[in-house]
Amino acid sequence: MKIAIILDPLDGIKTYKDTTYAMMVEAAGRGHELHMLMQDGVMWKHGRVIGESCRIELTGHAERWYRIDLPREDPLSDFDAVLMRKDPPFDMEYVTATWLLELAAREGARVFNDPRALRDHSEKLAIAEFPRFIAPTLVTRLEKQIHDFIDAHADVVVKPLDGMGGSQVFRVTDADPNRNVIVETLTWNGTRSIMAQRYIPEIRDGDKRILLIAGEPVPYSLARIPKPGESRGNLAAGGTGVAQPLSARDREIAGALGPELARRGLLLVGLDVIGDYLTEVNVTSPTCFQEIKEQTGCNVAGIFVDALEKACAA
């Protein structure tokens, strides 16, 4: 297959842990042809969606791990698959890219994940579709509502709806002297909606990333365990990733969400689960392939490329 991957700048990729790199290694090992392009290389030109892309070859060296050809312009529908692997922020440029990719799909391009599904799924707010699996949660920009929620639950996590990597996630108690300024800051003085969730003590055992590929769960999650003194398990916030088999509750959640999310065109999804509770549904650029493989031997990238090949052959 001829695969185009929309991703972040190559020189910023940490090959020892990057999931997109693992996908590329697996695909190249099967003889697939890889092309890379930046989000700003997706354009509408001459009545079609065009990608300014470069063919990329993997060298296998740790330092200079790739070689790229000169850029060229090709319709995205000329590729067998287009992978949208651009990391957040989910801003208007990202939304514009989904509009363009949706047009490309109408022209015959196979885009994964589906661009409309990417645009329509708020990674934080999507949990509201599955209320039986979530802890008490509030989404609002009204400061009084947030303070009432903190008073009712005593120990709460508040976070923006568009954050990533644990950025701007705060744990707030009803007795916290900084609660007013935290709420004011996160809501931009009542002009931005945020999420408040009852604190889940099981975070001490890790914020589990459960990967769904074509609706089926990978048999291991990566529990991201907070460093001492932290309430965030995100690896970007210093958490430690520990791979572990899925629990019965993990499988229950994955079994309920997997088929529906796959039906919407989401080939790869990362569910975040703390204790028994679903906290996020990640669809933009789910990670943790390499950590799971290193600790368990489970070739997650292989499972993904199997699914990609099957989807493109359908």
Tab-separated table of C-alpha atoms in Angstrom:
chain	number	residue	atom	x	y	z
A	1	MET	CA	0.000	0.000	0.000
A	2	LYS	CA	0.908	3.632	-0.451
A	3	ILE	CA	0.316	5.321	2.909
A	4	ALA	CA	0.312	9.059	3.653
A	5	ILE	CA	0.802	10.088	7.288
A	6	ILE	CA	-0.080	13.562	8.529
A	7	LEU	CA	2.108	14.142	11.555
A	8	ASP	CA	4.195	16.594	13.536
A	9	PRO	CA	7.718	17.689	12.465
A	10	LEU	CA	9.988	14.650	12.140
A	11	ASP	CA	12.858	16.133	14.142
A	12	GLY	CA	10.616	16.380	17.204
A	13	ILE	CA	9.657	12.704	17.172
A	14	LYS	CA	11.157	10.595	19.979
A	15	THR	CA	11.563	7.298	18.162
A	16	TYR	CA	12.078	5.266	21.348
A	17	LYS	CA	8.498	5.890	22.451
A	18	ASP	CA	6.533	7.437	19.592
A	19	THR	CA	3.452	5.503	18.443
A	20	THR	CA	3.418	6.947	14.909
A	21	TYR	CA	7.031	5.824	14.492
A	22	ALA	CA	6.026	2.308	15.606
A	23	MET	CA	3.270	2.334	12.985
A	24	MET	CA	5.764	3.384	10.306
A	25	VAL	CA	8.281	0.691	11.259
A	26	GLU	CA	5.585	-2.000	11.121
A	27	ALA	CA	4.163	-0.767	7.815
A	28	ALA	CA	7.594	-0.402	6.192
A	29	GLY	CA	8.522	-3.888	7.370
A	30	ARG	CA	5.587	-5.230	5.381
A	31	GLY	CA	6.724	-3.437	2.246
A	32	HIS	CA	4.255	-0.545	2.363
A	33	GLU	CA	5.373	2.770	0.859
A	34	LEU	CA	5.372	5.667	3.328
A	35	HIS	CA	4.826	9.350	2.657
A	36	MET	CA	4.745	12.117	5.257
A	37	LEU	CA	3.141	15.540	5.243
A	38	MET	CA	2.444	18.312	7.691
A	39	GLN	CA	-1.034	19.534	8.518
A	40	ASP	CA	-0.328	22.738	6.584
A	41	GLY	CA	0.499	20.628	3.528
A	42	VAL	CA	-3.149	19.603	3.143
A	43	MET	CA	-4.787	22.034	0.712
A	44	TRP	CA	-7.639	22.579	-1.718
A	45	LYS	CA	-6.112	23.210	-5.155
A	46	HIS	CA	-7.361	22.865	-8.736
A	47	GLY	CA	-10.674	21.556	-7.437
A	48	ARG	CA	-9.200	18.694	-5.376
A	49	VAL	CA	-7.678	18.061	-1.975
A	50	ILE	CA	-3.930	17.924	-2.495
A	51	GLY	CA	-1.164	16.903	-0.131
A	52	GLU	CA	2.343	18.332	-0.319
A	53	SER	CA	4.126	15.193	0.773
A	54	CYS	CA	7.556	13.581	0.811
A	55	ARG	CA	8.320	9.904	0.479
A	56	ILE	CA	10.081	8.755	3.642
A	57	GLU	CA	12.419	5.819	4.170
A	58	LEU	CA	13.419	4.579	7.619
A	59	THR	CA	17.150	4.082	8.120
A	60	GLY	CA	17.067	2.090	11.346
A	61	HIS	CA	19.622	4.444	12.909
A	62	ALA	CA	18.867	6.124	16.227
A	63	GLU	CA	20.178	9.555	15.273
A	64	ARG	CA	19.213	10.213	11.666
A	65	TRP	CA	16.359	7.766	11.494
A	66	TYR	CA	14.837	8.833	8.189
A	67	ARG	CA	15.535	9.920	4.639
A	68	ILE	CA	13.014	11.948	2.682
A	69	ASP	CA	12.638	12.751	-0.994
A	70	LEU	CA	11.837	16.176	-2.353
A	71	PRO	CA	8.233	17.244	-1.776
A	72	ARG	CA	5.608	16.723	-4.429
A	73	GLU	CA	1.908	17.431	-4.733
A	74	ASP	CA	-0.543	14.550	-5.104
A	75	PRO	CA	-4.297	14.207	-4.596
A	76	LEU	CA	-4.895	12.467	-1.274
A	77	SER	CA	-7.216	10.077	-3.085
A	78	ASP	CA	-4.134	8.682	-4.875
A	79	PHE	CA	-2.968	7.099	-1.615
A	80	ASP	CA	-4.323	3.781	-0.365
A	81	ALA	CA	-4.613	5.179	3.161
A	82	VAL	CA	-4.233	8.552	4.852
A	83	LEU	CA	-3.441	8.496	8.582
A	84	MET	CA	-4.239	11.629	10.575
A	85	ARG	CA	-1.645	11.520	13.362
A	86	LYS	CA	-1.232	15.223	14.115
A	87	ASP	CA	-1.091	15.818	17.852
A	88	PRO	CA	-3.397	18.362	19.490
A	89	PRO	CA	-4.002	21.252	20.072
A	90	PHE	CA	-7.449	20.780	18.632
A	91	ASP	CA	-7.681	24.329	17.307
A	92	MET	CA	-9.285	25.913	14.240
A	93	GLU	CA	-6.400	24.784	12.046
A	94	TYR	CA	-7.066	21.207	13.136
A	95	VAL	CA	-10.791	21.666	12.438
A	96	THR	CA	-9.974	23.101	9.001
A	97	ALA	CA	-7.820	20.039	8.303
A	98	THR	CA	-10.784	17.779	9.132
A	99	TRP	CA	-12.963	19.716	6.681
A	100	LEU	CA	-10.366	19.256	3.952
A	101	LEU	CA	-9.896	15.584	4.799
A	102	GLU	CA	-13.650	15.063	4.681
A	103	LEU	CA	-13.660	16.517	1.162
A	104	ALA	CA	-10.784	14.181	0.300
A	105	ALA	CA	-12.823	11.233	1.583
A	106	ARG	CA	-15.647	12.224	-0.767
A	107	GLU	CA	-13.096	12.116	-3.580
A	108	GLY	CA	-12.212	8.543	-2.654
A	109	ALA	CA	-9.468	8.915	-0.034
A	110	ARG	CA	-9.514	6.461	2.878
A	111	VAL	CA	-8.792	8.586	5.954
A	112	PHE	CA	-8.151	7.130	9.421
A	113	ASN	CA	-9.517	8.176	11.803
A	114	ASP	CA	-12.599	9.401	9.958
A	115	PRO	CA	-12.297	13.206	9.787
A	116	ARG	CA	-15.916	13.868	10.715
A	117	ALA	CA	-15.604	11.585	13.729
A	118	LEU	CA	-12.397	13.380	14.743
A	119	ARG	CA	-14.158	16.722	14.564
A	120	ASP	CA	-17.346	15.568	16.309
A	121	HIS	CA	-15.681	13.850	19.272
A	122	SER	CA	-14.577	16.079	22.092
A	123	GLU	CA	-12.063	13.868	23.870
A	124	LYS	CA	-13.280	15.076	27.259
A	125	LEU	CA	-16.997	15.539	26.589
A	126	ALA	CA	-17.470	12.299	24.624
A	127	ILE	CA	-17.775	10.421	27.927
A	128	ALA	CA	-21.227	12.016	28.349
A	129	GLU	CA	-22.508	9.512	25.779
A	130	PHE	CA	-21.715	6.685	28.189
A	131	PRO	CA	-22.975	7.954	31.580
A	132	ARG	CA	-23.137	4.544	33.258
A	133	PHE	CA	-19.340	4.311	33.125
A	134	ILE	CA	-18.375	7.745	34.450
A	135	ALA	CA	-17.879	9.362	37.860
A	136	PRO	CA	-20.068	12.350	38.822
A	137	THR	CA	-19.215	15.008	36.249
A	138	LEU	CA	-20.169	18.598	35.481
A	139	VAL	CA	-19.473	20.652	32.352
A	140	THR	CA	-20.189	24.362	32.601
A	141	ARG	CA	-18.644	27.817	32.605
A	142	LEU	CA	-20.854	29.070	35.458
A	143	GLU	CA	-18.576	29.551	38.456
A	144	LYS	CA	-21.341	29.092	41.044
A	145	GLN	CA	-22.239	25.711	39.546
A	146	ILE	CA	-18.619	24.622	39.777
A	147	HIS	CA	-18.298	25.760	43.390
A	148	ASP	CA	-21.555	23.986	44.270
A	149	PHE	CA	-20.132	20.820	42.690
A	150	ILE	CA	-16.914	21.155	44.703
A	151	ASP	CA	-18.941	21.629	47.893
A	152	ALA	CA	-21.082	18.591	47.106
A	153	HIS	CA	-18.182	16.229	46.370
A	154	ALA	CA	-15.458	17.763	48.580
A	155	ASP	CA	-12.586	16.501	46.389
A	156	VAL	CA	-12.733	17.313	42.679
A	157	VAL	CA	-10.603	17.465	39.525
A	158	VAL	CA	-11.170	20.412	37.187
A	159	LYS	CA	-9.748	20.687	33.674
A	160	PRO	CA	-10.232	22.490	30.352
A	161	LEU	CA	-12.065	20.678	27.573
A	162	ASP	CA	-9.257	21.158	25.065
A	163	GLY	CA	-6.184	20.262	27.128
A	164	MET	CA	-3.724	17.405	26.642
A	165	GLY	CA	-0.894	15.750	28.539
A	166	GLY	CA	-2.303	16.764	31.933
A	167	SER	CA	-1.960	20.478	31.173
A	168	GLN	CA	-4.073	22.740	33.429
A	169	VAL	CA	-5.546	19.815	35.366
A	170	PHE	CA	-6.146	20.775	38.998
A	171	ARG	CA	-7.264	18.829	42.043
A	172	VAL	CA	-9.397	21.074	44.251
A	173	THR	CA	-10.956	20.391	47.644
A	174	ASP	CA	-13.782	22.264	49.323
A	175	ALA	CA	-11.269	23.690	51.830
A	176	ASP	CA	-8.678	24.737	49.227
A	177	PRO	CA	-7.820	28.419	49.751
A	178	ASN	CA	-6.988	28.697	46.042
A	179	ARG	CA	-10.269	27.299	44.722
A	180	ASN	CA	-11.638	30.688	43.651
A	181	VAL	CA	-8.588	31.643	41.622
A	182	ILE	CA	-8.359	28.146	40.068
A	183	VAL	CA	-11.966	28.297	38.911
A	184	GLU	CA	-11.616	31.884	37.696
A	185	THR	CA	-8.438	31.034	35.784
A	186	LEU	CA	-9.738	27.867	34.127
A	187	THR	CA	-13.069	29.409	33.109
A	188	TRP	CA	-11.471	32.675	32.015
A	189	ASN	CA	-13.700	34.439	34.541
A	190	GLY	CA	-16.797	32.558	33.489
A	191	THR	CA	-16.329	32.754	29.699
A	192	ARG	CA	-14.997	29.231	28.995
A	193	SER	CA	-16.648	25.892	29.793
A	194	ILE	CA	-14.606	23.380	31.778
A	195	MET	CA	-15.100	19.892	33.197
A	196	ALA	CA	-15.298	19.028	36.883
A	197	GLN	CA	-15.196	15.404	38.031
A	198	ARG	CA	-15.306	13.827	41.451
A	199	TYR	CA	-11.753	12.847	42.384
A	200	ILE	CA	-11.128	9.127	41.903
A	201	PRO	CA	-8.667	7.856	44.561
A	202	GLU	CA	-7.719	4.879	42.374
A	203	ILE	CA	-5.548	7.268	40.378
A	204	ARG	CA	-2.810	6.062	42.726
A	205	ASP	CA	-2.936	2.763	40.795
A	206	GLY	CA	-2.703	4.567	37.472
A	207	ASP	CA	-4.669	6.287	34.747
A	208	LYS	CA	-5.142	3.332	32.399
A	209	ARG	CA	-4.905	3.785	28.627
A	210	ILE	CA	-6.992	1.107	26.927
A	211	LEU	CA	-6.472	0.912	23.169
A	212	LEU	CA	-9.305	-0.025	20.829
A	213	ILE	CA	-8.332	-1.077	17.299
A	214	ALA	CA	-11.213	-1.610	14.862
A	215	GLY	CA	-13.503	-1.816	17.880
A	216	GLU	CA	-11.528	-4.532	19.680
A	217	PRO	CA	-9.445	-3.921	22.809
A	218	VAL	CA	-5.731	-4.587	22.914
A	219	PRO	CA	-5.341	-7.174	25.735
A	220	TYR	CA	-3.068	-4.910	27.807
A	221	SER	CA	-3.542	-1.378	29.093
A	222	LEU	CA	-0.829	1.045	30.109
A	223	ALA	CA	-1.433	2.270	33.659
A	224	ARG	CA	0.199	5.684	33.947
A	225	ILE	CA	1.057	5.991	37.624
A	226	PRO	CA	1.539	9.491	39.080
A	227	LYS	CA	4.891	10.440	40.520
A	228	PRO	CA	4.926	11.123	44.290
A	229	GLY	CA	2.965	14.213	45.216
A	230	GLU	CA	1.100	14.296	41.901
A	231	SER	CA	-2.531	13.531	41.085
A	232	ARG	CA	-1.934	13.341	37.308
A	233	GLY	CA	-0.761	10.114	35.739
A	234	ASN	CA	0.050	11.539	32.306
A	235	LEU	CA	3.474	10.489	31.041
A	236	ALA	CA	4.015	14.107	29.975
A	237	ALA	CA	3.492	15.101	33.621
A	238	GLY	CA	6.106	12.649	34.899
A	239	GLY	CA	3.933	9.548	35.314
A	240	THR	CA	5.370	6.035	34.979
A	241	GLY	CA	3.780	3.633	32.500
A	242	VAL	CA	3.123	0.085	33.692
A	243	ALA	CA	1.538	-2.376	31.255
A	244	GLN	CA	-1.030	-4.754	32.712
A	245	PRO	CA	-3.760	-7.130	31.509
A	246	LEU	CA	-7.232	-5.648	31.143
A	247	SER	CA	-9.493	-6.103	34.150
A	248	ALA	CA	-13.063	-7.358	33.886
A	249	ARG	CA	-14.307	-3.765	34.224
A	250	ASP	CA	-11.864	-2.588	31.547
A	251	ARG	CA	-13.245	-5.208	29.189
A	252	GLU	CA	-16.816	-4.254	30.039
A	253	ILE	CA	-16.168	-0.619	29.142
A	254	ALA	CA	-14.196	-1.509	25.997
A	255	GLY	CA	-16.864	-3.993	24.916
A	256	ALA	CA	-19.605	-1.401	25.256
A	257	LEU	CA	-17.790	1.439	23.463
A	258	GLY	CA	-15.697	-0.432	20.893
A	259	PRO	CA	-18.319	-1.478	18.327
A	260	GLU	CA	-20.057	1.917	18.331
A	261	LEU	CA	-16.838	3.906	17.970
A	262	ALA	CA	-15.658	1.618	15.167
A	263	ARG	CA	-18.983	2.078	13.389
A	264	ARG	CA	-18.300	5.815	13.357
A	265	GLY	CA	-15.019	5.320	11.519
A	266	LEU	CA	-12.660	5.474	14.491
A	267	LEU	CA	-10.081	2.801	13.707
A	268	LEU	CA	-7.883	3.676	16.696
A	269	VAL	CA	-9.183	4.975	20.031
A	270	GLY	CA	-7.544	5.403	23.413
A	271	LEU	CA	-9.894	5.086	26.384
A	272	ASP	CA	-8.715	6.540	29.684
A	273	VAL	CA	-9.990	4.662	32.731
A	274	ILE	CA	-9.266	5.392	36.390
A	275	GLY	CA	-10.388	2.652	38.736
A	276	ASP	CA	-13.791	1.636	37.383
A	277	TYR	CA	-14.523	4.939	35.648
A	278	LEU	CA	-14.170	6.134	32.057
A	279	THR	CA	-12.589	9.612	32.041
A	280	GLU	CA	-11.697	10.354	28.388
A	281	VAL	CA	-12.151	9.017	24.854
A	282	ASN	CA	-9.011	9.915	22.881
A	283	VAL	CA	-9.373	9.897	19.099
A	284	THR	CA	-6.889	12.436	17.699
A	285	SER	CA	-3.522	10.711	18.157
A	286	PRO	CA	-3.695	7.853	20.695
A	287	THR	CA	-0.355	6.588	21.979
A	288	CYS	CA	1.286	3.911	24.195
A	289	PHE	CA	2.038	1.287	21.500
A	290	GLN	CA	5.732	1.061	22.279
A	291	GLU	CA	5.438	0.967	26.071
A	292	ILE	CA	2.974	-1.930	25.904
A	293	LYS	CA	5.129	-3.887	23.441
A	294	GLU	CA	8.331	-3.371	25.430
A	295	GLN	CA	6.746	-4.656	28.648
A	296	THR	CA	4.500	-7.450	27.347
A	297	GLY	CA	5.722	-8.370	23.867
A	298	CYS	CA	2.274	-7.582	22.440
A	299	ASN	CA	2.872	-6.064	18.984
A	300	VAL	CA	0.242	-3.321	19.069
A	301	ALA	CA	1.551	-1.739	15.872
A	302	GLY	CA	1.126	-5.104	14.155
A	303	ILE	CA	-2.486	-5.312	15.310
A	304	PHE	CA	-3.051	-1.789	14.018
A	305	VAL	CA	-1.516	-2.371	10.589
A	306	ASP	CA	-3.494	-5.618	10.296
A	307	ALA	CA	-6.661	-3.580	10.878
A	308	LEU	CA	-5.545	-0.869	8.467
A	309	GLU	CA	-4.868	-3.404	5.707
A	310	LYS	CA	-8.248	-5.025	6.296
A	311	ALA	CA	-10.054	-1.671	6.248
A	312	CYS	CA	-8.389	-0.657	2.996
A	313	ALA	CA	-9.145	-4.000	1.362
A	314	ALA	CA	-12.835	-3.861	2.314
